Amino acid sequence: MSASEQTLPIPTVVKPLVRPIWWQVLAVAALALAAFNARTAVTAVGAALPEIRTTLGLSTTAVALLTALPCLCIAATTLLVPPLRRRSGTQTSVVVFLGILLAGQAVRITHGQWLLLAGTILACCAIGGLQVLLPAVCRQIGGLHTAALTTLSASMIGAGAATATAITPWLTTIRGWRTGLGIWILPVAAALFLWIPLSLARTTRAASPPRAPRWRRSLLRSARAWYLTLFMGLQSLQALSLLSWQPVLLRATGASAVHAGALSAGSLVVSIVASVVITASCYRSTTRIGMWMVLTTCSGGLGLLGLLIAATAAPFLWAALLGVGMAALAPALAAIPAHATGDDETTRLSAMAQGYGYLLAAVGPALIGTLRDITGTVDWALAALLFFCLLQLVFAALAARRPYSLDATTTV
């Protein structure tokens, strides 16, 4: 054996992550429950907002603040998630945010306006953390089935929002708004019941990935990352505005509280079905992600236009179109792991898209409430949402252009 052969480094064999079947089943169930809780705390407030305002005597400013809090808190929290995840791990971070969500929902139903706001802040901060972690969780436990788990998480987000929108008005009418909001503590407790043993389980860890190139660590310089961020922000503006105000907007057109809640829940059911179809399509080809961004945006715009010019003509059609529009979250979520390499970059891209995106989205709910109170009609609010939908279409078209990777050729 020559001297050169003796000095050759011995290659390191990295064993794949070993996870027992019970861990995989528990992880999928825990992921589904965590995603289910990623919207309920927000949609429940919107569904019971008239009763909350009447009971607590909330001013216009307080209502605007209450509806803007979700976006602001989500945006503030998402930017802090990557360092927390690096320090504590993905699963432990999920447990922390679920615990904060449980505490926030308990605090806000106790007594008074300030505790309502404080509890809402805690709950929305927790939702922000969960939303950033979900793509990384899907990638971490899914492996080759990441797209399928992304479909599951997007569907469960919609299922939670639809369930809260449908059940909260009914419970509020029967037992009051505190019961209508408090019931959503139960699924959070169930999620914690699954995630705590999951975070304590010991499995074989894979070796750390090689350090990313310098340009990859600067996502703020990537034009495509900003297209995804602005698209995420504008679709979140639309979705959160409708989640907070759709029942109220429909009631302003003459629908009863129960009928408005049913139509809003119907929109979310449509969004669940559309999310499954969209994510399954994106699983087969990532080049379809941009196409679905454009199509969902157009559908949401048509639904808003219908509510603006003929609200009572075809309410079920408008609700269905808005549901497809809210399914824009599915291609937005699918784009994050598709454009990133590794769990760390997935988390950072998710934090950027949702952090800066929700800062933009915070404009929506507050603006809708302000325009409605100032003008005494919902027409200007719908017109504002339609304008933002046109901007969303622009960035959907930009994000749909090739190439699809966040590489150095896309930096600005």
Tab-separated table of C-alpha atoms in Angstrom, residues 31-177:
chain	number	residue	atom	x	y	z
A	31	LEU	CA	-49.010	16.990	13.311
A	32	ALA	CA	-52.686	16.815	12.327
A	33	LEU	CA	-53.850	18.087	15.730
A	34	ALA	CA	-51.257	20.874	15.825
A	35	ALA	CA	-52.360	22.045	12.360
A	36	PHE	CA	-56.024	21.855	13.434
A	37	ASN	CA	-55.269	24.395	16.188
A	38	ALA	CA	-53.451	26.818	13.867
A	39	ARG	CA	-56.610	28.832	13.062
A	40	THR	CA	-59.331	28.066	15.649
A	41	ALA	CA	-58.312	30.805	18.091
A	42	VAL	CA	-58.609	33.423	15.316
A	43	THR	CA	-61.771	32.254	13.565
A	44	ALA	CA	-63.642	31.767	16.837
A	45	VAL	CA	-63.225	35.451	17.681
A	46	GLY	CA	-64.518	36.536	14.276
A	47	ALA	CA	-67.562	34.271	14.553
A	48	ALA	CA	-68.489	35.653	17.997
A	49	LEU	CA	-67.304	39.244	17.468
A	50	PRO	CA	-70.748	40.979	17.547
A	51	GLU	CA	-71.629	39.293	20.867
A	52	ILE	CA	-68.188	40.049	22.329
A	53	ARG	CA	-68.459	43.697	21.298
A	54	THR	CA	-71.935	44.051	22.787
A	55	THR	CA	-71.114	42.289	26.058
A	56	LEU	CA	-67.808	44.034	26.745
A	57	GLY	CA	-68.726	47.354	25.116
A	58	LEU	CA	-65.708	47.346	22.825
A	59	SER	CA	-64.959	50.586	20.982
A	60	THR	CA	-64.114	50.795	17.289
A	61	THR	CA	-60.432	51.101	18.204
A	62	ALA	CA	-60.590	48.030	20.435
A	63	VAL	CA	-62.300	45.993	17.714
A	64	ALA	CA	-59.716	47.080	15.138
A	65	LEU	CA	-56.925	46.162	17.558
A	66	LEU	CA	-58.522	42.805	18.358
A	67	THR	CA	-58.800	41.886	14.679
A	68	ALA	CA	-55.305	43.160	13.829
A	69	LEU	CA	-53.615	41.377	16.726
A	70	PRO	CA	-53.426	37.971	15.018
A	71	CYS	CA	-51.305	39.270	12.140
A	72	LEU	CA	-49.065	41.468	14.291
A	73	CYS	CA	-48.408	38.775	16.880
A	74	ILE	CA	-47.870	36.070	14.271
A	75	ALA	CA	-45.411	38.313	12.431
A	76	ALA	CA	-43.498	39.182	15.605
A	77	THR	CA	-43.242	35.557	16.713
A	78	THR	CA	-42.285	33.964	13.408
A	79	LEU	CA	-39.030	35.900	13.235
A	80	LEU	CA	-37.988	34.429	16.620
A	81	VAL	CA	-38.734	30.799	15.769
A	82	PRO	CA	-35.506	29.793	13.912
A	83	PRO	CA	-33.157	30.485	16.879
A	84	LEU	CA	-35.601	28.790	19.265
A	85	ARG	CA	-35.754	25.744	17.022
A	86	ARG	CA	-31.951	25.543	16.788
A	87	ARG	CA	-31.654	25.718	20.574
A	88	SER	CA	-34.532	23.459	21.653
A	89	GLY	CA	-35.370	21.347	18.622
A	90	THR	CA	-38.478	21.252	16.462
A	91	GLN	CA	-40.617	18.986	18.624
A	92	THR	CA	-39.870	20.758	21.904
A	93	SER	CA	-40.611	24.104	20.247
A	94	VAL	CA	-44.015	22.810	19.134
A	95	VAL	CA	-44.779	21.781	22.741
A	96	VAL	CA	-43.811	25.250	23.984
A	97	PHE	CA	-46.097	27.015	21.518
A	98	LEU	CA	-48.995	24.646	22.196
A	99	GLY	CA	-48.633	25.418	25.900
A	100	ILE	CA	-48.693	29.161	25.204
A	101	LEU	CA	-51.760	28.684	22.990
A	102	LEU	CA	-53.547	26.810	25.782
A	103	ALA	CA	-52.713	29.536	28.309
A	104	GLY	CA	-53.783	32.331	25.969
A	105	GLN	CA	-57.162	30.809	25.219
A	106	ALA	CA	-57.778	30.261	28.934
A	107	VAL	CA	-56.829	33.835	29.870
A	108	ARG	CA	-58.995	35.582	27.279
A	109	ILE	CA	-62.288	34.084	28.512
A	110	THR	CA	-61.819	35.106	32.149
A	111	HIS	CA	-63.018	38.692	32.536
A	112	GLY	CA	-62.695	42.119	30.944
A	113	GLN	CA	-61.364	43.724	27.776
A	114	TRP	CA	-57.709	43.742	28.798
A	115	LEU	CA	-57.585	40.032	29.583
A	116	LEU	CA	-59.343	39.356	26.286
A	117	LEU	CA	-56.609	41.304	24.470
A	118	ALA	CA	-53.807	39.768	26.548
A	119	GLY	CA	-55.071	36.235	25.957
A	120	THR	CA	-55.485	36.916	22.265
A	121	ILE	CA	-51.892	38.157	22.077
A	122	LEU	CA	-50.598	34.963	23.702
A	123	ALA	CA	-52.755	32.739	21.496
A	124	CYS	CA	-51.742	34.496	18.286
A	125	CYS	CA	-48.038	34.423	19.180
A	126	ALA	CA	-48.377	30.682	19.662
A	127	ILE	CA	-50.146	30.318	16.311
A	128	GLY	CA	-47.310	32.210	14.632
A	129	GLY	CA	-44.768	29.793	16.057
A	130	LEU	CA	-46.788	26.743	15.050
A	131	GLN	CA	-47.245	27.978	11.501
A	132	VAL	CA	-43.519	28.475	10.992
A	133	LEU	CA	-42.719	25.050	12.433
A	134	LEU	CA	-45.307	23.095	10.444
A	135	PRO	CA	-43.327	22.984	7.135
A	136	ALA	CA	-40.215	21.877	9.033
A	137	VAL	CA	-42.223	19.232	10.907
A	138	CYS	CA	-43.640	17.937	7.620
A	139	ARG	CA	-40.159	17.704	6.152
A	140	GLN	CA	-38.654	16.162	9.283
A	141	ILE	CA	-41.176	13.370	9.849
A	142	GLY	CA	-42.288	12.953	6.249
A	143	GLY	CA	-39.066	12.274	4.386
A	144	LEU	CA	-40.148	11.170	0.918
A	145	HIS	CA	-43.764	11.814	1.935
A	146	THR	CA	-43.276	15.507	2.802
A	147	ALA	CA	-45.786	16.637	0.162
A	148	ALA	CA	-48.434	14.254	1.507
A	149	LEU	CA	-47.971	15.609	5.032
A	150	THR	CA	-48.080	19.164	3.690
A	151	THR	CA	-51.452	18.264	2.198
A	152	LEU	CA	-52.568	16.883	5.551
A	153	SER	CA	-51.436	19.965	7.482
A	154	ALA	CA	-53.055	22.410	5.038
A	155	SER	CA	-56.289	20.396	5.145
A	156	MET	CA	-56.295	20.277	8.947
A	157	ILE	CA	-55.698	24.044	9.149
A	158	GLY	CA	-58.794	24.530	7.000
A	159	ALA	CA	-60.735	21.911	8.960
A	160	GLY	CA	-59.990	23.677	12.235
A	161	ALA	CA	-61.003	27.046	10.840
A	162	ALA	CA	-64.231	25.622	9.355
A	163	THR	CA	-65.157	23.820	12.564
A	164	ALA	CA	-64.578	26.912	14.697
A	165	THR	CA	-66.546	29.112	12.296
A	166	ALA	CA	-69.523	26.741	12.257
A	167	ILE	CA	-69.679	25.768	15.936
A	168	THR	CA	-68.733	29.027	17.689
A	169	PRO	CA	-71.886	31.033	16.695
A	170	TRP	CA	-74.112	28.140	17.763
A	171	LEU	CA	-72.396	27.773	21.142
A	172	THR	CA	-72.320	31.544	21.606
A	173	THR	CA	-76.075	31.769	21.016
A	174	ILE	CA	-76.751	28.986	23.534
A	175	ARG	CA	-74.120	29.469	26.242
A	176	GLY	CA	-72.489	32.856	25.594
A	177	TRP	CA	-69.265	33.956	23.921
